[in-house]
Coordinates of C-alpha atoms in Angstrom, one line a residue:
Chain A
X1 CA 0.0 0.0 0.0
X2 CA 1.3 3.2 -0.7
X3 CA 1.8 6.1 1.5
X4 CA -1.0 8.4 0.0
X5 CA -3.1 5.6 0.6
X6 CA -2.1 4.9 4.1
X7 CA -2.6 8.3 4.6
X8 CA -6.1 8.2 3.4
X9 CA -7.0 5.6 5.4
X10 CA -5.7 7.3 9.2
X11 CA -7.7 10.2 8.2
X12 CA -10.9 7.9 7.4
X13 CA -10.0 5.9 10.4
X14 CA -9.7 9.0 12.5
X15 CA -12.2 11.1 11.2
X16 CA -14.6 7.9 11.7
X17 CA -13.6 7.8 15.4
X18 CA -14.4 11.1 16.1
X19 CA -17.8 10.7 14.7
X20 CA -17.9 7.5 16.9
X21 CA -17.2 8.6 19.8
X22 CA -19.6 11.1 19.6
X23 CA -17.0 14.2 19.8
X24 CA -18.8 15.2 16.3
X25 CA -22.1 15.5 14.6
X26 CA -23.6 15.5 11.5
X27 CA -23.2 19.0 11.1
X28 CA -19.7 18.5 10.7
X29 CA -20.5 16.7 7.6
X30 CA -22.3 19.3 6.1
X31 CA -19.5 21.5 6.6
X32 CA -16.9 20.0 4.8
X33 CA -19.9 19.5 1.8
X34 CA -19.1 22.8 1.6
X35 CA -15.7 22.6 0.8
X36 CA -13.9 22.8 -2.3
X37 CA -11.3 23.9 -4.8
X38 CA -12.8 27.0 -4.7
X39 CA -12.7 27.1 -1.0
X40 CA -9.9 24.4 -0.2
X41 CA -9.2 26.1 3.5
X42 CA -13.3 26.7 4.9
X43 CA -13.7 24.0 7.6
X44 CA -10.4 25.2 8.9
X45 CA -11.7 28.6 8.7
X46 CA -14.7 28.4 10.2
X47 CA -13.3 26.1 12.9
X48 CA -10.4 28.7 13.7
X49 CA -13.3 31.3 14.2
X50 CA -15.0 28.8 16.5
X51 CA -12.0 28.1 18.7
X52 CA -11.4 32.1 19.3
X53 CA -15.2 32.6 20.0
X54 CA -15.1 29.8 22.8
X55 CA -11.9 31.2 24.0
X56 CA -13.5 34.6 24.7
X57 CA -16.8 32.8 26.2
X58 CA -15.1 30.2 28.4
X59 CA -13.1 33.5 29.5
X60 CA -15.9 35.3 30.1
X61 CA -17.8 32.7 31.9
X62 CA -14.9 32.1 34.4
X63 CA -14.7 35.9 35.1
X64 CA -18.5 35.9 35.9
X65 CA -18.4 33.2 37.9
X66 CA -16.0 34.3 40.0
X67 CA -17.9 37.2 41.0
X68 CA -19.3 37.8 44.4
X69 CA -22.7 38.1 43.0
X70 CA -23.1 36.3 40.1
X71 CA -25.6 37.5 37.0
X72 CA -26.9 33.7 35.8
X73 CA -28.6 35.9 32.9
X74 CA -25.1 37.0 31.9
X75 CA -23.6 33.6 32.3
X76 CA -26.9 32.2 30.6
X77 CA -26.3 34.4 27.4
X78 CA -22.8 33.5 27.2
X79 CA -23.2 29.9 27.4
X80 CA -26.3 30.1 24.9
X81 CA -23.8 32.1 22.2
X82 CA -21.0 29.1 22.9
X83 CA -24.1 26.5 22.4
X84 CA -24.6 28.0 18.7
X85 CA -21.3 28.1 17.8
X86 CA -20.6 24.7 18.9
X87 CA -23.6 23.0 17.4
X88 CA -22.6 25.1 14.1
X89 CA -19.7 23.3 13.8
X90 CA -20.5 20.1 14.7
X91 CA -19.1 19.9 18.5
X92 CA -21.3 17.5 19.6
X93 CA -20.0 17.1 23.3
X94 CA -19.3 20.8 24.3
X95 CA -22.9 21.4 22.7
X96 CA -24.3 18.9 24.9
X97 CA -22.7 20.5 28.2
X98 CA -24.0 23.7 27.0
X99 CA -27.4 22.6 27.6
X100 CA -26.9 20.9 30.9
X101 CA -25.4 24.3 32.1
X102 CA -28.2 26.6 30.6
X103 CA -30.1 24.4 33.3
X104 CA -28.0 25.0 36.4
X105 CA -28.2 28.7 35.0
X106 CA -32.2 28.5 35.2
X107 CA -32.2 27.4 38.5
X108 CA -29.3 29.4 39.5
X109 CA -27.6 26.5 40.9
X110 CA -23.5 28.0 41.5
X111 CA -22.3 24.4 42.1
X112 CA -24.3 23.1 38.7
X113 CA -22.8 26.2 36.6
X114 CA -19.1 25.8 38.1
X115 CA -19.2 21.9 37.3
X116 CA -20.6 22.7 33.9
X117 CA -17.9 25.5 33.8
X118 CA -15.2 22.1 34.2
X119 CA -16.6 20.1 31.9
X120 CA -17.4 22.5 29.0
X121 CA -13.5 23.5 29.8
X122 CA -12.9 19.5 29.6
X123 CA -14.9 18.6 26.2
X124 CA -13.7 21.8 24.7
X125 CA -9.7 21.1 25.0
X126 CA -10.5 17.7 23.8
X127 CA -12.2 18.5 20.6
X128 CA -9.7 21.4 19.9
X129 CA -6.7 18.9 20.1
X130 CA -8.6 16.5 17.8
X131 CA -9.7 18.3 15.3
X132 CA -5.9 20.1 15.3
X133 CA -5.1 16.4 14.8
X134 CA -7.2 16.0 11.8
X135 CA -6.0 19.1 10.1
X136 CA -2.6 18.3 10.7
X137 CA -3.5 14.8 8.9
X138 CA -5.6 16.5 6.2
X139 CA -2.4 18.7 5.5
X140 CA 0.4 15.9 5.4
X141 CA -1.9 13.9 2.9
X142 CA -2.4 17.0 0.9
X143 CA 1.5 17.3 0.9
X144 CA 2.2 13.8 0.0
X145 CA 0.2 14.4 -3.3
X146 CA -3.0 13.2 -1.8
X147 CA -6.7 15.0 -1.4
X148 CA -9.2 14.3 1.7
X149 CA -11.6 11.8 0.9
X150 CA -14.2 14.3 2.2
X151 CA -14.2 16.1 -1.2
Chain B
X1 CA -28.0 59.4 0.0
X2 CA -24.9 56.9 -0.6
X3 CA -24.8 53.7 1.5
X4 CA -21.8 53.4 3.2
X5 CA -19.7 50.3 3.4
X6 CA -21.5 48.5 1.1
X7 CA -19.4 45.6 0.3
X8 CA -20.9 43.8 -2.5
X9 CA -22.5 47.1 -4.4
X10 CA -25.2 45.6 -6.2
X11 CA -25.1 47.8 -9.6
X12 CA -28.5 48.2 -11.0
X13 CA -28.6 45.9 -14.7
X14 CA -25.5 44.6 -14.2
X15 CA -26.3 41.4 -12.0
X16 CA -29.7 41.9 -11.9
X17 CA -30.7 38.1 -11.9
X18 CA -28.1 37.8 -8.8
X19 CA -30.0 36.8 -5.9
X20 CA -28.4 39.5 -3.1
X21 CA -29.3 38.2 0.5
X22 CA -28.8 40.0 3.3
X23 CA -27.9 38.2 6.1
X24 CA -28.1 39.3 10.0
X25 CA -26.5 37.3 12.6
X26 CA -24.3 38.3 15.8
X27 CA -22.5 34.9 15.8
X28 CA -19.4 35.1 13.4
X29 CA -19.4 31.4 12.9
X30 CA -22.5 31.6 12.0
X31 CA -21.8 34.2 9.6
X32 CA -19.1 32.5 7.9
X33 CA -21.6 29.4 7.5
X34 CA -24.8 31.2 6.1
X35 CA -22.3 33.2 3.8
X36 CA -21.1 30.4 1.8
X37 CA -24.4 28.4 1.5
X38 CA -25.5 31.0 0.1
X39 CA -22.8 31.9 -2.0
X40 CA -22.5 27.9 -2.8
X41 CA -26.1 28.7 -4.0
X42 CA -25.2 31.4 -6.7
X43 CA -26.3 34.4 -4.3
X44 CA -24.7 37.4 -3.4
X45 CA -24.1 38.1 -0.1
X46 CA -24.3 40.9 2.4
X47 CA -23.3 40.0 6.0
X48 CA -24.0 42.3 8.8
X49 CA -23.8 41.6 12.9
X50 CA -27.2 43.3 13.9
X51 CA -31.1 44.2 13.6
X52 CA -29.5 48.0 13.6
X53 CA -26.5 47.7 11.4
X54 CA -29.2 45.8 8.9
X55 CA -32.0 48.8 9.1
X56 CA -28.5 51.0 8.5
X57 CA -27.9 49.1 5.3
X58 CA -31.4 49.7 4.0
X59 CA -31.2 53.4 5.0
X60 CA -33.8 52.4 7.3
X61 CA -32.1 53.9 10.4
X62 CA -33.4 57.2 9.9
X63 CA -36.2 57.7 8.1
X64 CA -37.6 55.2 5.2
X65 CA -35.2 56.5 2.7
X66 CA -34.7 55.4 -0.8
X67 CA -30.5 54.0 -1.2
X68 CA -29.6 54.5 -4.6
X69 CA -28.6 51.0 -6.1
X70 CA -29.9 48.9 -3.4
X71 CA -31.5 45.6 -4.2
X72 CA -31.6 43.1 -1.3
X73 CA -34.2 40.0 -2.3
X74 CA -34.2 38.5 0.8
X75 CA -33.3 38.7 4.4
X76 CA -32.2 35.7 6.8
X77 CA -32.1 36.5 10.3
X78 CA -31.0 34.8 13.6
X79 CA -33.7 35.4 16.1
X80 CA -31.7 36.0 19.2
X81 CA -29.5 38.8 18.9
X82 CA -28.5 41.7 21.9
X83 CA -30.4 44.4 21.3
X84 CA -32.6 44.1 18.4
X85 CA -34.0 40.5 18.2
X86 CA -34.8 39.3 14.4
X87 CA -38.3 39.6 15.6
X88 CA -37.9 43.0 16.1
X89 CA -36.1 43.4 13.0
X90 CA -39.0 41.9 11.1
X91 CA -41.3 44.2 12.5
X92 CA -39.4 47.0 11.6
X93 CA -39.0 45.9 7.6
X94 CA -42.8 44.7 7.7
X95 CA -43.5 48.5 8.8
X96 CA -41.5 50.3 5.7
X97 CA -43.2 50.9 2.8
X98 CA -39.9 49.9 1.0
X99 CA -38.9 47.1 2.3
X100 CA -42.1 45.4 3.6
X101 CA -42.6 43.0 0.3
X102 CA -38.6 41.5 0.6
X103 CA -39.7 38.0 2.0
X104 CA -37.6 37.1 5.4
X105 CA -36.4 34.3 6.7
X106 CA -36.1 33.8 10.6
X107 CA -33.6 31.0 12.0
X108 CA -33.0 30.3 15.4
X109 CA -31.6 27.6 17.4
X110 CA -34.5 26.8 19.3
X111 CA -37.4 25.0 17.5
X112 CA -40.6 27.0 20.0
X113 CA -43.6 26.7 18.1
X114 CA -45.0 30.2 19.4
X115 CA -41.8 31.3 18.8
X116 CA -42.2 30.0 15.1
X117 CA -46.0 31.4 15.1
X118 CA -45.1 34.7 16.5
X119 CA -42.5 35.2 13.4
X120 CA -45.1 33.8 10.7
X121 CA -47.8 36.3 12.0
X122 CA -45.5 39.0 11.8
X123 CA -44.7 38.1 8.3
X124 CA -41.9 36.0 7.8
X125 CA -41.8 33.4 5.0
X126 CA -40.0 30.7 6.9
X127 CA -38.4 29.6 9.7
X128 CA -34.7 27.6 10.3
X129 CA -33.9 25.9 12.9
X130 CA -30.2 25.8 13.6
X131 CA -27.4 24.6 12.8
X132 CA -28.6 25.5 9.2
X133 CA -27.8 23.1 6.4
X134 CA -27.7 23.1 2.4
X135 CA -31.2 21.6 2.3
X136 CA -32.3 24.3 4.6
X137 CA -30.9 26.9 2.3
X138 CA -32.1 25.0 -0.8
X139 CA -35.9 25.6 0.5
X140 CA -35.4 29.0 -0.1
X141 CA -35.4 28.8 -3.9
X142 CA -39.0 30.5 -4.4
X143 CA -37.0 33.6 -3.5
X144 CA -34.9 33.0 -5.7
X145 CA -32.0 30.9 -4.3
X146 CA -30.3 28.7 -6.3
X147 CA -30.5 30.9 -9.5
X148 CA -34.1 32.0 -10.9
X149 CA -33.7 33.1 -14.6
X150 CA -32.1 30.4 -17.1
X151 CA -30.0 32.7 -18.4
X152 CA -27.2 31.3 -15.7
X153 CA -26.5 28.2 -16.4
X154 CA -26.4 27.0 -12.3
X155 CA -24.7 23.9 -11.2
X156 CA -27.7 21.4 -10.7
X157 CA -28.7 22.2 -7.0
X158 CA -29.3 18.1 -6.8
X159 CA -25.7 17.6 -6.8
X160 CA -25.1 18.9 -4.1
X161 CA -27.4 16.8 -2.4
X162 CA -26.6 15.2 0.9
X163 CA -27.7 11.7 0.0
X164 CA -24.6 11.5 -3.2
X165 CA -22.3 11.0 -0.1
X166 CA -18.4 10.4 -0.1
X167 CA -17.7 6.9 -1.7
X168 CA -16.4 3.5 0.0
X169 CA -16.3 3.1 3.3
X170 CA -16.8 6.6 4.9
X171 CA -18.8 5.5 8.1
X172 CA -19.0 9.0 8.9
X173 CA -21.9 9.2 6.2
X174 CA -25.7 11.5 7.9
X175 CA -27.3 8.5 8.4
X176 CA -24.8 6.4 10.9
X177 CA -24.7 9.2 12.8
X178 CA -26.7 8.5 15.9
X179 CA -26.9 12.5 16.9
X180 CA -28.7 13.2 14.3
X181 CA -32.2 14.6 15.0
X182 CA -35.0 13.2 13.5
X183 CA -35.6 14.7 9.5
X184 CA -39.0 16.1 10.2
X185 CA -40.9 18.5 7.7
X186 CA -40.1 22.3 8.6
X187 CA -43.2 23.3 10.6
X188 CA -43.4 26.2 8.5
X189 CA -44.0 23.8 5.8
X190 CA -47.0 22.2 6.7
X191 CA -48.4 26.3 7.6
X192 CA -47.6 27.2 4.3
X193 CA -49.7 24.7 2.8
X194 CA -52.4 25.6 4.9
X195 CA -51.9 29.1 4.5
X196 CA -51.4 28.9 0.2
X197 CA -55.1 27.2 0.3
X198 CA -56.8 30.4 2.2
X199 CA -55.1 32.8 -0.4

C-alpha cells in the first residue's frame, strides 16, 4: 500500500472515530460539503473562528463566575452564544454540556454552573486537540500528493 | 443618499438576476456558515452583525429613505440577537413601505412553536432551525435561491445533495450518525400549505 493511501485511510479511520465517539455531529459533515477547490481552507476557517469565540466565552464565563454576585442571565447568554457556535460546527459534546449548564443557569444553581464550567473547559480542550489532529492529517496527505476523501 | 460600506454594491442591470441576501447574525461562525451556503447557491451576499446595522444598510435607520442602487431579495435572520431581536427586525421591515414585500427568513436555534407562530404572523416566509444546512438553504429557492432566470446556467442544486455521499467506506456518512435529530418537515412547511389554500 502506498503512502497516500495509508494516509487516506488514518484520516478515514480518524475522522470515523471522532464521529464514533460522539466528539462530532452531523453537522460536521455538512461543513466539509461545503468545501472545495474553490474554498480548499473553509472548515479550517470556520473552525479557527470557532475556537477564538469559545476562548473569549469560556473566558468570560470564568470571570462571571468568579464574581461575588453572580448575573446567571449574563452567564446564561454566554453559554447560549458558545451553544450556537458549537452545534454550528459540529461539537457534539461541548454542545451537549452547553445545555446541561443553561439548566443549572435557570435554576441558579453555582455548584451546577461551576461543574458545567469544568466540563465544558474539559470537552472543549479535547475536541480542539482532535480536530488540530485532523488538520494536521488533512495537510500531510495534501503534501504527499494526496486530497481528503471528504471532497 | 450613498450607503456606506456596502461591500458587494449591487449595480443596477449589471447582475440583476443575482439573488443578493442580506444576512443578520451576531454569531461570526455563523456568519461564515450562512455566507457560503448562500454563496454555494449562486447568491450574493451581504453580512451584517445586527437588527440595527441591517436597518442601516437599507437606510432604514433614519427615516424610510430610498438608497440608490440597493436591491436586497431576501433577508435571513437569527432570532436571538442583543439588542434588536430578528423579531424586532421583522417588524421594523414589515412596517417600511420599502422594504415590507422582501420576503424574510427567521432562524434560530430553538425549535418553540409560538416562537415560530409569532414570526409567521408577523410576516416571515419561513423559519430555520439551527445549525442550518444546504437543504435548509435549498428551500429557499422560491425567493430566488439557487438561481431564478435560465440565463445562468447554475450547477444542478441536486448535486449537491446530501444523499450523493463520499464513496467506499466513509462511516462518517448522515445516516450512521446517531446524533442526528430526526428529518422532520419544517413546521413552516405544513403552515404554508395551509396558508397557500386560504389565499
Amino acid at each position: 500500500m502506498d503512502v497516500v493511501t495509508q494516509m487516506q485511510r488514518q484520516l478515514l479511520q480518524y475522522t470515523s472515530s471522532l464521529f464514533k465517539e460522539g466528539f462530532l455531529d452531523d453537522q460536521f459533515n455538512q461543513l466539509q460539503q461545503l468545501q472545495d477547490e474553490s474554498n480548499p481552507e473553509f472548515v479550517v476557517e470556520v473552525v479557527t473562528l470557532f475556537f477564538e469565540d469559545a476562548e473569549r466565552l469560556l473566558n468570560e464565563l470564568s470571570k462571571s463566575l468568579e464574581q461575588e454576585s453572580i448575573h446567571f442571565r449574563r452567564v446564561d447568554a454566554h453559554v447560549h452564544q458558545l451553544k450556537g457556535s458549537s452545534s454550528s460546527i459540529g461539537a457534539q459534546r461541548v454542545q451537549r454540556v452547553c445545555i446541561a449548564f443553561r439548566n443549572f443557569c435557570e435554576q441558579q444553581n453555582v455548584e451546577g454552573c461551576l461543574k458545567s464550567l469544568q466540563e465544558i473547559k474539559q470537552e472543549y480542550s479535547l475536541v480542539k486537540t482532535k480536530l488540530e489532529t485532523l488538520f494536521k492529517m488533512e495537510k500531510q496527505l495534501f503534501a504527499a500528493g494526496g486530497s481528503s476523501v471528504s471532497r | 443618499m450613498e450607503c456606506e460600506g456596502v461591500v458587494s454594491g449591487v449595480r443596477m442591470g449589471e447582475s440583476s438576476e443575482e439573488v443578493h441576501v442580506l444576512a443578520v447574525d451576531d454569531s461570526l461562525v455563523d456568519r461564515k456558515v450562512i455566507e457560503r451556503l448562500l454563496k454555494i447557491l449562486a447568491c450574493k451576499v451581504t453580512a451584517v452583525d445586527s437588527g440595527v446595522r441591517a436597518l442601516e444598510y437599507l437606510g432604514l435607520d433614519q427615516s424610510d429613505a430610498f438608497v440608490e442602487g440597493l436591491k436586497v431579495d431576501l433577508i435571513i435572520t437569527d432570532y436571538c440577537m442583543p439588542g434588536m431581536t430578528g423579531y424586532d427586525l421583522l417588524k421594523k421591515i414589515k412596517e417600511s413601505s420599502t422594504f415590507r414585500e422582501i420576503p424574510v427568513v427567521i432562524m434560530s436555534s430553538e425549535n418553540i412553536l409560538p416562537r415560530i407562530d409569532r414570526c409567521l404572523e408577523e410576516g416571515a416566509e419561513d423559519f430555520i432551525v439551527k445549525p442550518v444546512k444546504l437543504s435548509d438553504v435549498k428551500r429557499l429557492k422560491d425567493y430566488g435561491v439557487g438561481g431564478r432566470i435560465n440565463k445562468r446556467k447554475l450547477p444542478d442544486t441536486t448535486e449537491l445533495d446530501l444523499s450523493s455521499s463520499p464513496p467506499s467506506d466513509s462511516s462518517s456518512s448522515p445516516s450512521i450518525s446517531p446524533s442526528s435529530p430526526p428529518v422532520i418537515d419544517s413546521p413552516i412547511q405544513r403552515l404554508k400549505m395551509t396558508t397557500t389554500a386560504l389565499d
